[in-house]
Coordinates of C-alpha atoms and ligand atoms in Angstrom, one line a residue:
Chain A
M1 CA 22.6 -2.7 -38.0
P2 CA 24.2 -6.1 -38.8
R3 CA 24.3 -8.5 -35.9
R4 CA 28.1 -8.2 -35.4
S5 CA 29.8 -4.9 -36.2
F6 CA 33.6 -4.9 -35.8
V7 CA 35.2 -1.8 -34.3
C8 CA 38.8 -3.3 -34.5
R9 CA 39.4 -5.8 -37.2
C10 CA 43.0 -6.7 -36.1
E11 CA 41.8 -7.9 -32.6
D12 CA 38.2 -8.8 -33.5
V13 CA 36.6 -6.3 -31.1
T14 CA 32.9 -5.8 -31.7
L15 CA 30.7 -2.9 -31.0
L16 CA 28.9 -5.0 -28.5
E17 CA 32.1 -5.6 -26.6
L18 CA 32.9 -2.0 -26.6
D19 CA 29.5 -1.1 -25.3
H20 CA 29.8 -3.8 -22.6
A21 CA 33.1 -2.1 -21.4
I22 CA 31.3 1.2 -21.3
E23 CA 28.5 -0.2 -19.2
L24 CA 31.1 -1.4 -16.7
G25 CA 32.0 2.3 -16.1
L26 CA 35.0 2.7 -18.4
S27 CA 34.9 5.8 -20.7
E28 CA 38.5 6.8 -21.5
V29 CA 40.3 5.9 -24.7
E30 CA 43.3 4.5 -22.8
E31 CA 41.3 2.3 -20.5
L32 CA 39.0 1.1 -23.2
K33 CA 42.0 0.0 -25.3
R34 CA 43.3 -2.0 -22.3
Y35 CA 40.0 -3.5 -21.5
T36 CA 39.0 -4.6 -25.0
G37 CA 42.4 -5.0 -26.7
L38 CA 41.3 -2.5 -29.4
G39 CA 44.1 -0.9 -31.3
T40 CA 46.8 -3.4 -30.1
G41 CA 47.1 -5.4 -33.4
P42 CA 49.1 -4.9 -36.5
C43 CA 47.6 -1.5 -37.5
Q44 CA 48.2 -0.2 -33.9
G45 CA 45.0 1.7 -33.9
K46 CA 45.3 3.5 -37.2
E47 CA 42.0 2.0 -38.4
C48 CA 40.0 1.7 -35.2
M49 CA 40.9 4.9 -33.3
S50 CA 38.5 7.1 -35.2
V51 CA 35.7 4.6 -34.9
L52 CA 36.2 4.4 -31.2
V53 CA 36.3 8.1 -30.7
S54 CA 33.3 8.9 -32.8
H55 CA 31.4 6.2 -30.9
L56 CA 32.4 7.9 -27.6
V57 CA 31.4 11.3 -28.9
R58 CA 28.1 9.9 -30.1
R59 CA 27.4 8.5 -26.7
G60 CA 28.3 11.8 -25.1
L61 CA 31.2 10.3 -23.1
V62 CA 34.0 12.5 -24.4
D63 CA 34.3 16.1 -25.4
P64 CA 35.2 16.2 -29.2
T65 CA 37.2 19.3 -28.7
T66 CA 39.6 17.8 -26.1
V67 CA 39.7 14.1 -26.6
Q68 CA 43.1 12.7 -27.4
P69 CA 44.1 9.5 -29.2
F70 CA 45.9 6.8 -27.1
T71 CA 49.7 7.2 -26.9
A72 CA 51.3 6.2 -30.2
R73 CA 54.0 3.7 -29.6
P74 CA 57.1 3.5 -31.8
P75 CA 58.0 2.3 -34.3
T76 CA 55.7 4.1 -36.7
E77 CA 55.7 1.1 -39.0
P78 CA 56.7 -2.4 -38.1
V79 CA 60.5 -2.9 -38.4
T80 CA 62.4 -6.2 -38.3
L81 CA 64.7 -7.0 -35.4
G82 CA 67.5 -7.7 -38.0
A83 CA 67.3 -4.1 -39.2
L84 CA 67.2 -2.8 -35.7
A85 CA 70.2 -4.9 -34.5
A86 CA 72.2 -3.6 -37.4
G87 CA 71.7 -0.1 -36.1
L88 CA 73.8 -0.8 -33.0
P89 CA 77.4 0.5 -33.2
A90 CA 79.9 -2.4 -32.8
E91 CA 80.9 -2.7 -29.2
P92 CA 82.3 -5.6 -27.2
E93 CA 79.7 -7.7 -25.4
S94 CA 80.0 -7.4 -21.7
Chain B
M1 CA 39.4 -10.1 -25.8
M2 CA 38.4 -10.4 -22.2
G3 CA 36.0 -13.2 -22.9
K4 CA 32.5 -13.4 -21.5
G5 CA 33.2 -12.6 -17.9
R6 CA 30.3 -11.9 -15.6
A7 CA 29.2 -8.3 -15.9
Q8 CA 30.7 -6.3 -13.1
A9 CA 31.4 -2.7 -12.6
M10 CA 35.0 -1.7 -12.7
G11 CA 36.4 1.2 -10.8
S12 CA 35.2 4.5 -12.1
R13 CA 35.8 8.3 -11.7
R14 CA 32.2 8.5 -10.6
A15 CA 32.4 5.9 -7.8
E16 CA 31.0 7.5 -4.6
L17 CA 33.4 7.7 -1.7
P18 CA 32.3 7.3 1.9
S19 CA 33.7 9.9 4.3
R20 CA 35.6 7.4 6.4
V21 CA 36.9 3.9 5.7
D22 CA 38.8 1.3 7.7
I23 CA 41.5 0.9 5.1
A24 CA 42.3 3.3 2.2
I25 CA 44.5 1.9 -0.5
I26 CA 46.4 4.4 -2.6
G27 CA 47.2 3.1 -6.0
G28 CA 45.1 0.9 -8.3
G29 CA 47.8 -1.4 -9.6
I30 CA 48.0 -5.1 -9.1
M31 CA 49.2 -4.8 -5.5
G32 CA 46.5 -2.5 -4.3
L33 CA 43.7 -4.3 -6.1
S34 CA 44.8 -7.8 -5.1
T35 CA 45.0 -6.7 -1.4
A36 CA 41.5 -5.0 -1.7
Y37 CA 40.1 -8.2 -3.2
H38 CA 41.5 -10.4 -0.5
L39 CA 40.4 -8.0 2.3
S40 CA 36.8 -8.2 0.8
R41 CA 37.0 -12.0 1.0
I42 CA 38.2 -12.4 4.5
S43 CA 36.9 -9.4 6.4
S44 CA 34.0 -6.9 6.6
L45 CA 36.4 -4.0 6.8
K46 CA 35.3 -0.9 4.8
V47 CA 37.9 -0.5 2.0
A48 CA 38.4 2.2 -0.7
V49 CA 41.0 2.2 -3.5
L50 CA 42.2 5.5 -5.0
E51 CA 43.9 5.6 -8.4
R52 CA 45.3 8.8 -9.9
S53 CA 44.8 7.7 -13.5
Y54 CA 43.1 4.6 -15.0
L55 CA 43.5 1.2 -13.4
V56 CA 46.2 -0.4 -15.6
S57 CA 48.2 2.8 -16.1
G58 CA 51.2 1.9 -13.9
A59 CA 53.7 -0.9 -14.0
S60 CA 50.8 -3.4 -13.7
G61 CA 49.6 -2.5 -17.2
R62 CA 53.1 -2.4 -18.7
N63 CA 54.9 -5.6 -17.7
G64 CA 55.8 -8.8 -19.4
G65 CA 53.4 -11.1 -17.5
G66 CA 56.1 -13.7 -16.6
L67 CA 55.5 -15.9 -13.5
R68 CA 58.2 -18.2 -12.2
M69 CA 59.2 -20.4 -9.3
Q70 CA 62.9 -20.4 -10.4
W71 CA 64.4 -18.1 -7.9
G72 CA 67.7 -18.3 -6.1
D73 CA 66.3 -17.7 -2.6
E74 CA 64.2 -20.2 -0.6
G75 CA 61.6 -17.6 0.5
N76 CA 61.0 -16.4 -3.0
V77 CA 60.7 -19.9 -4.4
A78 CA 58.2 -20.9 -1.7
L79 CA 56.2 -17.6 -2.2
M80 CA 56.1 -18.1 -6.0
M81 CA 55.0 -21.7 -5.7
E82 CA 52.1 -20.4 -3.7
S83 CA 51.4 -17.7 -6.2
I84 CA 51.4 -20.0 -9.2
E85 CA 49.2 -22.5 -7.4
M86 CA 46.7 -19.6 -6.7
C87 CA 46.8 -18.7 -10.4
R88 CA 45.5 -22.1 -11.5
G89 CA 42.0 -21.4 -10.1
L90 CA 42.1 -17.6 -10.5
A91 CA 40.4 -17.2 -13.9
Q92 CA 37.4 -19.0 -12.5
E93 CA 37.5 -17.2 -9.2
L94 CA 37.7 -13.7 -10.9
G95 CA 35.4 -14.6 -13.8
I96 CA 37.8 -13.3 -16.5
N97 CA 40.1 -14.9 -19.0
L98 CA 43.7 -14.3 -17.7
W99 CA 45.4 -16.0 -20.6
F100 CA 47.5 -18.0 -18.1
R101 CA 49.7 -20.5 -19.9
Q102 CA 52.2 -22.7 -18.1
G103 CA 54.8 -23.2 -20.8
G104 CA 57.7 -23.1 -18.4
Y105 CA 60.7 -20.8 -18.0
L106 CA 63.9 -21.9 -19.8
F107 CA 67.1 -20.3 -18.3
L108 CA 70.2 -20.4 -20.5
A109 CA 73.7 -20.1 -18.9
R110 CA 76.6 -19.2 -21.2
T111 CA 79.2 -18.5 -18.6
E112 CA 80.7 -20.5 -15.8
A113 CA 79.1 -18.2 -13.2
G114 CA 75.7 -18.7 -14.8
E115 CA 76.2 -22.4 -14.8
S116 CA 76.9 -22.6 -11.1
R117 CA 73.9 -20.4 -10.3
L118 CA 71.6 -22.7 -12.2
T119 CA 73.1 -25.8 -10.5
R120 CA 72.8 -24.4 -7.1
N121 CA 69.2 -23.2 -7.7
A122 CA 68.2 -26.6 -9.1
E123 CA 69.3 -28.2 -5.8
L124 CA 67.3 -25.7 -3.8
H125 CA 64.2 -26.1 -6.0
H126 CA 64.4 -29.9 -5.7
R127 CA 64.5 -29.6 -1.9
L128 CA 61.4 -27.4 -1.9
G129 CA 59.5 -29.5 -4.4
A130 CA 59.6 -27.2 -7.4
P131 CA 60.0 -29.4 -10.6
T132 CA 63.1 -27.6 -12.1
R133 CA 65.3 -29.8 -14.3
L134 CA 68.8 -29.1 -15.5
L135 CA 69.4 -29.6 -19.3
S136 CA 72.2 -29.6 -21.7
G137 CA 72.2 -27.2 -24.7
A138 CA 71.0 -30.1 -26.9
E139 CA 68.2 -30.9 -24.5
A140 CA 67.2 -27.3 -24.5
L141 CA 66.8 -27.5 -28.3
E142 CA 64.2 -30.2 -27.8
I143 CA 62.1 -27.6 -26.0
V144 CA 62.9 -24.6 -28.3
P145 CA 64.4 -26.0 -31.6
Q146 CA 64.9 -22.4 -33.0
L147 CA 67.6 -21.6 -30.4
D148 CA 71.3 -21.3 -31.2
V149 CA 72.8 -23.2 -28.3
S150 CA 76.4 -23.4 -29.5
D151 CA 77.8 -21.6 -26.4
V152 CA 75.1 -22.7 -23.9
R153 CA 76.8 -24.5 -21.1
L154 CA 73.7 -25.4 -19.1
A155 CA 70.0 -24.7 -19.1
A156 CA 67.3 -25.0 -16.4
F157 CA 63.7 -25.6 -17.2
N158 CA 60.6 -25.6 -14.9
P159 CA 57.5 -26.6 -16.7
E160 CA 55.1 -25.0 -14.2
D161 CA 56.4 -21.4 -14.7
G162 CA 54.4 -19.4 -17.2
V163 CA 53.0 -16.2 -18.6
V164 CA 49.7 -14.3 -18.2
F165 CA 48.3 -11.3 -20.0
P166 CA 48.5 -8.5 -17.3
W167 CA 45.5 -6.4 -18.2
P168 CA 42.7 -8.8 -17.5
F169 CA 44.4 -9.8 -14.3
V170 CA 44.1 -6.2 -13.0
W171 CA 40.5 -5.8 -14.3
G172 CA 39.6 -9.2 -12.7
Y173 CA 40.7 -8.2 -9.2
A174 CA 39.0 -4.8 -9.6
G175 CA 35.7 -6.2 -10.8
Q176 CA 35.6 -8.7 -8.0
A177 CA 36.6 -6.2 -5.3
V178 CA 33.9 -3.8 -6.5
S179 CA 31.2 -6.5 -6.5
R180 CA 32.2 -7.4 -2.9
G181 CA 31.7 -3.8 -1.7
V182 CA 35.1 -2.2 -2.2
T183 CA 34.9 1.4 -3.6
V184 CA 37.4 1.8 -6.5
R185 CA 37.7 5.4 -7.5
T186 CA 39.8 6.2 -10.5
H187 CA 41.2 9.6 -11.9
T188 CA 41.6 10.8 -8.3
A189 CA 45.1 11.3 -6.8
V190 CA 46.0 11.5 -3.2
D191 CA 47.8 14.8 -3.0
R192 CA 48.6 15.0 0.7
I193 CA 48.3 12.9 3.9
E194 CA 47.5 14.5 7.2
G195 CA 47.8 12.8 10.6
L196 CA 44.6 12.8 12.8
A197 CA 44.3 11.6 16.4
D198 CA 42.5 8.5 15.3
G199 CA 43.7 7.9 11.8
L200 CA 44.9 9.6 8.6
R201 CA 43.2 12.1 6.4
L202 CA 43.8 11.9 2.6
H203 CA 43.4 15.1 0.6
L204 CA 42.4 14.3 -2.9
S205 CA 43.0 16.0 -6.2
T206 CA 39.2 16.4 -6.6
G207 CA 39.0 18.6 -3.5
E208 CA 37.4 15.7 -1.5
R209 CA 38.8 14.3 1.7
L210 CA 38.8 10.7 2.9
D211 CA 39.6 9.6 6.5
A212 CA 40.9 6.2 7.2
D213 CA 42.0 4.1 10.2
R214 CA 44.9 2.8 8.2
V215 CA 46.3 3.5 4.8
L216 CA 48.2 1.4 2.3
N217 CA 50.8 3.0 0.1
A218 CA 50.5 0.8 -3.0
T219 CA 51.8 3.4 -5.5
G220 CA 54.8 1.3 -6.6
A221 CA 57.5 3.4 -8.3
W222 CA 55.7 6.5 -7.3
S223 CA 55.7 5.6 -3.6
I224 CA 58.7 7.7 -2.7
E225 CA 56.7 10.9 -3.6
L226 CA 54.1 10.3 -0.8
N227 CA 56.7 8.9 1.6
R228 CA 59.0 11.9 1.3
S229 CA 56.1 14.3 1.9
L230 CA 55.6 12.5 5.2
G231 CA 59.3 12.5 6.1
I232 CA 59.5 8.7 5.5
E233 CA 62.8 7.9 3.9
L234 CA 62.9 4.5 2.2
P235 CA 65.7 3.6 -0.3
N236 CA 63.6 2.3 -3.2
H237 CA 63.8 4.2 -6.5
P238 CA 62.1 4.2 -9.9
H239 CA 64.0 2.6 -12.8
R240 CA 62.8 2.8 -16.4
H241 CA 62.5 -0.6 -18.0
E242 CA 61.7 -1.0 -21.7
I243 CA 59.9 -3.8 -23.4
M244 CA 58.5 -4.6 -26.9
S245 CA 56.0 -6.7 -28.6
S246 CA 56.1 -8.2 -32.1
E247 CA 53.6 -9.0 -34.8
P248 CA 51.6 -12.1 -33.8
L249 CA 52.9 -15.4 -35.0
K250 CA 51.4 -18.9 -34.9
P251 CA 52.2 -20.6 -31.5
F252 CA 55.7 -22.0 -31.7
L253 CA 57.4 -21.0 -28.5
D254 CA 56.3 -22.7 -25.3
P255 CA 58.6 -21.3 -22.5
L256 CA 59.7 -17.9 -21.6
V257 CA 63.4 -18.0 -22.3
V258 CA 66.0 -16.1 -20.3
D259 CA 69.6 -15.6 -21.4
L260 CA 71.4 -15.0 -18.1
A261 CA 74.5 -13.5 -19.7
T262 CA 72.6 -10.5 -21.3
G263 CA 69.5 -10.4 -19.1
L264 CA 67.4 -10.9 -22.3
Y265 CA 64.0 -12.5 -21.8
F266 CA 61.4 -13.3 -24.4
S267 CA 58.1 -15.3 -24.5
Q268 CA 55.2 -15.8 -26.8
S269 CA 51.9 -14.5 -25.5
T270 CA 48.7 -16.4 -26.0
R271 CA 47.8 -13.7 -28.5
G272 CA 50.9 -14.8 -30.6
E273 CA 53.1 -11.8 -30.1
I274 CA 56.8 -12.2 -29.0
V275 CA 57.2 -10.0 -25.9
A276 CA 60.8 -9.3 -25.0
G277 CA 63.0 -7.1 -22.7
I278 CA 66.6 -6.9 -21.7
T279 CA 69.0 -5.5 -19.1
M280 CA 70.4 -2.3 -20.5
P281 CA 74.1 -1.6 -20.0
D282 CA 75.4 1.8 -18.7
E283 CA 72.2 3.3 -17.4
G284 CA 73.8 6.0 -15.3
P285 CA 72.9 7.1 -11.7
P286 CA 69.6 5.9 -10.1
A287 CA 66.6 8.0 -11.1
T288 CA 64.5 10.0 -8.7
E289 CA 61.4 10.3 -10.9
V290 CA 59.4 8.0 -13.1
D291 CA 60.4 8.3 -16.7
L292 CA 58.3 6.5 -19.4
A293 CA 60.3 7.3 -22.5
S294 CA 61.1 4.7 -25.2
S295 CA 64.5 4.5 -26.9
R296 CA 65.8 3.1 -30.2
R297 CA 68.9 2.1 -28.3
F298 CA 66.8 -0.4 -26.5
L299 CA 65.4 -2.0 -29.7
A300 CA 69.0 -2.2 -31.1
H301 CA 70.3 -3.9 -28.0
L302 CA 67.4 -6.3 -27.8
G303 CA 67.6 -7.0 -31.5
R304 CA 71.2 -7.9 -31.3
A305 CA 70.8 -10.2 -28.3
L306 CA 67.6 -11.9 -29.6
T307 CA 68.8 -12.5 -33.1
T308 CA 72.0 -14.0 -31.7
I309 CA 70.3 -16.5 -29.5
M310 CA 67.4 -17.2 -31.9
P311 CA 68.6 -16.2 -35.4
L312 CA 65.2 -16.6 -37.2
T313 CA 63.9 -13.6 -35.3
A314 CA 66.0 -11.4 -37.6
Q315 CA 62.8 -11.5 -39.8
L316 CA 60.5 -10.7 -36.9
R317 CA 58.8 -7.3 -37.0
V318 CA 58.4 -5.2 -33.9
L319 CA 54.9 -3.7 -33.6
R320 CA 55.4 -1.6 -30.6
Q321 CA 57.7 -0.7 -27.7
W322 CA 56.9 1.0 -24.5
S323 CA 58.4 1.3 -21.0
G324 CA 57.3 1.1 -17.4
P325 CA 58.7 1.8 -14.0
Y326 CA 60.6 -0.9 -12.0
D327 CA 60.3 0.0 -8.3
V328 CA 63.8 -1.0 -7.3
S329 CA 64.7 -2.0 -3.7
P330 CA 68.4 -1.9 -3.0
D331 CA 68.6 -5.3 -1.4
G332 CA 66.3 -7.0 -3.9
D333 CA 63.6 -7.6 -1.3
A334 CA 60.2 -5.9 -1.3
I335 CA 59.2 -3.3 1.3
V336 CA 56.0 -4.4 3.0
G337 CA 54.5 -3.5 6.4
P338 CA 53.9 -0.5 8.8
S339 CA 56.1 2.6 8.0
P340 CA 58.9 3.5 10.4
G341 CA 57.5 6.4 12.5
L342 CA 54.0 6.2 11.1
P343 CA 52.5 2.8 11.8
R344 CA 49.0 3.6 10.4
L345 CA 50.6 3.9 7.0
Y346 CA 51.5 0.5 5.5
Q347 CA 53.8 0.1 2.6
V348 CA 53.7 -2.4 -0.2
C349 CA 56.4 -1.4 -2.6
G350 CA 59.9 -2.2 -3.8
F351 CA 58.9 -5.2 -5.9
T352 CA 61.5 -4.3 -8.6
G353 CA 60.7 -6.4 -11.8
H354 CA 58.7 -9.2 -10.2
G355 CA 55.7 -7.6 -8.4
F356 CA 53.1 -8.9 -10.9
M357 CA 53.9 -12.6 -10.3
M358 CA 54.0 -12.1 -6.5
A359 CA 50.8 -10.1 -6.3
P360 CA 48.4 -13.0 -5.8
A361 CA 50.3 -14.3 -2.8
V362 CA 51.2 -10.8 -1.5
G363 CA 47.6 -9.5 -1.6
K364 CA 46.5 -12.5 0.4
L365 CA 49.2 -12.3 3.1
L366 CA 48.8 -8.5 3.4
A367 CA 45.0 -8.8 3.8
R368 CA 45.7 -11.3 6.6
L369 CA 48.1 -9.0 8.2
L370 CA 45.7 -6.0 8.0
A371 CA 42.5 -7.9 8.9
K372 CA 43.8 -10.4 11.4
G373 CA 47.3 -9.4 12.5
E374 CA 48.7 -12.7 11.0
R375 CA 52.4 -12.4 10.1
H376 CA 53.5 -14.4 7.0
P377 CA 57.2 -15.4 7.3
M378 CA 58.3 -13.1 4.5
L379 CA 57.1 -10.0 6.4
E380 CA 60.2 -10.3 8.7
R381 CA 62.6 -9.7 5.8
W382 CA 60.3 -7.2 4.0
D383 CA 60.0 -5.0 7.1
P384 CA 60.4 -1.3 6.0
A385 CA 62.4 -0.6 9.1
R386 CA 65.2 -3.0 8.2
F387 CA 67.2 -0.3 6.3
S388 CA 67.5 2.1 9.2
R389 CA 68.2 -0.8 11.6
G390 CA 71.0 -1.9 9.3
G391 CA 69.4 -5.3 8.8
S392 CA 69.2 -5.4 5.1
T393 CA 70.8 -8.4 3.4
R394 CA 70.9 -9.3 -0.3
R395 CA 69.6 -12.9 -0.6
E396 CA 68.4 -13.1 -4.2
D397 CA 70.6 -13.2 -7.3
M398 CA 68.0 -14.1 -9.9
I399 CA 66.5 -10.6 -10.5
I400 CA 66.2 -10.2 -14.3
G401 CA 65.9 -7.0 -16.4
Ligands
FAD1 C1 58.5 -3.4 -18.6 C2 58.2 -4.2 -17.3 C3 58.2 -5.6 -17.3 C4 57.9 -6.3 -16.2 N1 57.9 -7.6 -16.2 C5 57.4 -8.3 -15.2 C6 57.2 -9.7 -15.2 O1 57.4 -10.4 -16.3 N2 56.7 -10.4 -14.1 C7 56.5 -9.7 -13.0 O2 56.1 -10.3 -12.0 N3 56.7 -8.4 -12.9 C8 57.1 -7.7 -13.9 N4 57.3 -6.3 -13.8 C9 57.1 -5.6 -12.5 C10 55.6 -5.4 -12.2 O3 55.0 -4.8 -13.3 C11 55.5 -4.6 -11.0 O4 56.3 -5.1 -9.9 C12 54.0 -4.5 -10.5 O5 53.1 -4.3 -11.5 C13 53.9 -3.5 -9.4 O6 52.5 -3.3 -9.1 P1 52.1 -2.1 -8.2 O7 50.6 -2.3 -8.0 O8 53.0 -2.1 -7.0 O9 52.4 -0.8 -9.0 P2 51.7 0.0 -10.2 O10 51.1 -1.0 -11.1 O11 52.7 0.9 -10.8 O12 50.5 0.8 -9.5 C14 50.7 1.9 -8.8 C15 49.6 2.8 -9.1 O13 49.6 3.9 -8.2 C16 49.1 5.1 -8.8 N5 49.4 6.3 -8.1 C17 50.7 6.8 -8.0 N6 50.7 7.9 -7.2 C18 49.4 8.0 -6.8 C19 48.7 9.0 -5.9 N7 49.4 10.0 -5.3 N8 47.4 8.8 -5.7 C20 46.7 7.8 -6.3 N9 47.3 6.9 -7.1 C21 48.6 7.0 -7.3 C22 49.7 5.0 -10.2 O14 48.9 5.7 -11.2 C23 49.6 3.5 -10.5 O15 48.5 3.0 -11.2 C24 57.7 -5.6 -15.0 C25 57.7 -4.2 -14.9 C26 58.0 -3.5 -16.1 C27 58.0 -2.0 -16.0

């Protein structure tokens, strides 16, 4: 295996860092996201989620039949604030 | 992302629980863990923390990470001066990168009422030694050139306020507490509390039991569930607060900016994202349960306010939005100390939208209370019994969000 394998390319999380977090006792998708930062970049986990989960399955830490991805956060795709602001019906500012 | 901290075990669902402890802490958020950490530093009390889910699952993993001394009330200013002072050395103390950055807080007043609040606060801050300066709109532009200050009447800037990244903060306290002998058990809820002659018995979701001399209710916005089951009526209530994070940009925004007129706040994290929230109008009656939904209405409101005050953000793309529970106290003051009618159960709740920044100082003062009986001056006004005594007074008018 190459010296540095990246699990999450947006946030530069390596396999070594992931294994380090697992050694500390963490095993759940949500907590590993919040310890390593994996899945919090521009792709929002679309790339790294499956890598993370297959690694956890391989290490016997999660049950492949029940494991869930971390909560998907809106918006589905990045949207500009300008477009979002335009979606507000006109109302007087309080 | 967390840097090369010393390897420590974090809390885990497999952590072995003793059958009895001196202090059981319910809730593995920043309050519970900061208190556990400080207890382990100043005492040899046996301490266990019980967390229903994973460690950053509550408000402590969902907040904006803003820290400020700019408050309207003397006690809060002094407390936050202490908390920010503690943060300076904390990354080293906890062995983890907290991404603490003192870029200041810039408050903008666009109404006469806002202007007089900032003026009055600046006098108070000056007297207490907090380095807040009043600025004109033009001077505010020197700090954040991208702002539209056309109707800004006055601004206030404190260069020592700042932001942190909340997640490592929580992990840092947990790791240090564990390495100092605290048991941190995750994925285990306290379902019921039973009174014993010499303590309290916690019935856990795993079927286990844990007896403790004293128990700390550090469950934040969920605290009313446990309190009600014991007949303890406190007036705090959960309130959904939404927040968003943008695509990462090159560093350009030093301070966290607050627009007093709309309750909009935004900052740039050390990771480059713009993190922003706002006070939502017409939210209806107070909630009785924690609700973590996200709404498009929030993004629209926020978008309108942010693109007004900083027009170039119209091009900024939102990557994700989420929400978390504020634990609102009706008089704006936290609820900390022994419970009315059940003195073995201590409360540390009601921190509304500012518990994260206060947690370093609160964990320390609470550990001193529990281990040594020392009473920090804030404990008087934070007394959980003040509501039934009729002694609750609103002192603070700088609560944002
Ligand atoms: C969107 C948002 C933005 C914010 N911005 C800021 C900010 O910029 N600055 C700031 O200082 N503060 C901010 N806050 C407020 C801050 O996040 C909170 O005041 C603080 O995190 C509260 O910490 P806590 O430990 O009391 O609660 P929490 O972090 O909510 O922890 C309580 C824990 O108790 C657990 N629990 C509940 N019931 C049980 C049970 N029966 N058994 C076991 N465990 C249980 C929960 O799972 C949870 O993990 C913000 C809050 C939100 C929601």
